[in-house]
Short mmCIF file of N, CA and C in Angstrom, two decimals:
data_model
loop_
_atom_site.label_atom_id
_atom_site.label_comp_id
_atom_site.label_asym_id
_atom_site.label_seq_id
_atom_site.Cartn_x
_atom_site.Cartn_y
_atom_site.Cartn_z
N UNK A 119 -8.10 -50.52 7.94
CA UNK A 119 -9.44 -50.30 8.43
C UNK A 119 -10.18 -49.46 7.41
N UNK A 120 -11.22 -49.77 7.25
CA UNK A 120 -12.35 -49.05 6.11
C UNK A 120 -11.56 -49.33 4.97
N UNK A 121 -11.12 -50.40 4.48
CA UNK A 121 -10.67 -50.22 3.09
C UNK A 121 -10.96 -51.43 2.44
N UNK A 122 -11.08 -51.67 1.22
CA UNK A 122 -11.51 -52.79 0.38
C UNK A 122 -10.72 -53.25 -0.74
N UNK A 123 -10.36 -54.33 -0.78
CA UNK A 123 -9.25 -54.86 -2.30
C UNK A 123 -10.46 -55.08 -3.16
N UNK A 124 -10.20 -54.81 -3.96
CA UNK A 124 -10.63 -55.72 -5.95
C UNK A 124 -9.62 -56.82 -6.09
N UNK A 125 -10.34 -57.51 -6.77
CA UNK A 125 -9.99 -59.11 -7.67
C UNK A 125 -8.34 -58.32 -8.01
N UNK A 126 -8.41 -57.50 -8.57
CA UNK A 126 -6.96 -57.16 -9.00
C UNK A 126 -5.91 -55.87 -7.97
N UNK A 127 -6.01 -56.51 -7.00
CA UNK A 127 -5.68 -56.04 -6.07
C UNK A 127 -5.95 -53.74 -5.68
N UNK A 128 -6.36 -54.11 -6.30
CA UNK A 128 -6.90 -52.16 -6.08
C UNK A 128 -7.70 -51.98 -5.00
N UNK A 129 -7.29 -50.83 -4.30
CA UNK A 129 -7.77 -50.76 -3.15
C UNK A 129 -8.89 -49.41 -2.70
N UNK A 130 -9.43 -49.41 -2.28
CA UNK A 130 -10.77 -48.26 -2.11
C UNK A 130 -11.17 -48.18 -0.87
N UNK A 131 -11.63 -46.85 -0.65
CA UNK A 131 -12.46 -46.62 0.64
C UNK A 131 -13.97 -47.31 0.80
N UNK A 132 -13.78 -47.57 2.25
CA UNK A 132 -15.58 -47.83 2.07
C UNK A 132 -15.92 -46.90 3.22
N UNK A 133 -15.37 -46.11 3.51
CA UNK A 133 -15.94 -44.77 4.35
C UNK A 133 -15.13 -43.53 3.94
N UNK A 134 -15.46 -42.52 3.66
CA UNK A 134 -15.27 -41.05 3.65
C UNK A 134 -13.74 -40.66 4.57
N UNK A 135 -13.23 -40.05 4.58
CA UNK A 135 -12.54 -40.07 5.46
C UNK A 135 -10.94 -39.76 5.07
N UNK A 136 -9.94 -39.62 5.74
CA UNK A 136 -8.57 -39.36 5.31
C UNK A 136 -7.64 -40.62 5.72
N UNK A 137 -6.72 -40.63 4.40
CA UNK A 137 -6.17 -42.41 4.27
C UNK A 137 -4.85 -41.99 4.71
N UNK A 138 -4.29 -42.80 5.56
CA UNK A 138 -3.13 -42.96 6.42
C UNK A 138 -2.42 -44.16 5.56
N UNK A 139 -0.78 -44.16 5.46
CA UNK A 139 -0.53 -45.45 5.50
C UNK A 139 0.52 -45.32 6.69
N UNK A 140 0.90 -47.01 7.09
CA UNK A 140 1.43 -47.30 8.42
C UNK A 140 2.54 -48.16 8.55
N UNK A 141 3.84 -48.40 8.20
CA UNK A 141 4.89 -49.19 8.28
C UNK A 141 4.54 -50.15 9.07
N UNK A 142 4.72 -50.98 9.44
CA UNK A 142 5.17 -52.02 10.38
C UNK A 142 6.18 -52.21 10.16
N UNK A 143 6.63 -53.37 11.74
CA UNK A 143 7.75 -53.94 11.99
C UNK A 143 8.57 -54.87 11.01
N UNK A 144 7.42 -55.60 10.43
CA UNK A 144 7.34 -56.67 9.33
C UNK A 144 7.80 -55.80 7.73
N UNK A 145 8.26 -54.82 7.91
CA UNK A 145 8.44 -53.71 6.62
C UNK A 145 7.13 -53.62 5.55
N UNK A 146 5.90 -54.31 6.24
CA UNK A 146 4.93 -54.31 5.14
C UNK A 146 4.23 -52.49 5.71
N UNK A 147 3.31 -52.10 4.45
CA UNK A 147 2.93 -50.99 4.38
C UNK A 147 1.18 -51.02 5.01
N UNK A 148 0.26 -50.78 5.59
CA UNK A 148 -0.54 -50.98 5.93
C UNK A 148 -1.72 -49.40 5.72
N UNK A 149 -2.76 -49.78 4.86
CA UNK A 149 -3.33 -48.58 4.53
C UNK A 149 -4.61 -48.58 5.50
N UNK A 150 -5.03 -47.75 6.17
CA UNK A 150 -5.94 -47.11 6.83
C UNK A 150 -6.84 -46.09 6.14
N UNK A 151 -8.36 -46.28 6.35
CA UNK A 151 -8.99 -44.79 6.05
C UNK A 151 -9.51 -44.14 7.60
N UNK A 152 -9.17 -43.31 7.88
CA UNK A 152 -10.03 -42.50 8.80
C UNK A 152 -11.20 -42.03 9.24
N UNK A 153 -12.36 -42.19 9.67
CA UNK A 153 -13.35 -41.66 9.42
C UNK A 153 -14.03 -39.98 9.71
N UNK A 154 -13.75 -39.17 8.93
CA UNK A 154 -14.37 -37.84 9.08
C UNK A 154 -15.22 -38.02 10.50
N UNK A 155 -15.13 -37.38 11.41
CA UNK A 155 -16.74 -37.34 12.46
C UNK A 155 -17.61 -36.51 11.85
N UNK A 156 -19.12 -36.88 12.08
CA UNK A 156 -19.73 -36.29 11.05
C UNK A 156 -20.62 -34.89 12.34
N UNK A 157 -21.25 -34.13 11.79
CA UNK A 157 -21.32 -33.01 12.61
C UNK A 157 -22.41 -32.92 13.12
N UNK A 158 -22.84 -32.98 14.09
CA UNK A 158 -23.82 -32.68 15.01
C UNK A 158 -25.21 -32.01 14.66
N UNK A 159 -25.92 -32.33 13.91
CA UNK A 159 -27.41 -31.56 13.83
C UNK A 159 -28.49 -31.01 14.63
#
């Protein structure tokens, strides 16, 4: 979630936030970004 590949597989945020990765069952690795909540004005 919130994340983006390049042509050469590189991967990037497209939101701010803190990146998790997540095993699955399937032994594949699964990257997550988090999104910061942003603060109340």
């Amino acid at each position: 979630v919130n994340v983006g590949m390049g042509t050469d597989h590189t991967l990037f945020a497209l939101e701010t936030g803190a990146v998790t990765f997540n095993k699955k069952a399937n032994g594949r690795t699964y990257v997550s970004v988090n999104p910061i909540a942003k603060a109340a004005e």
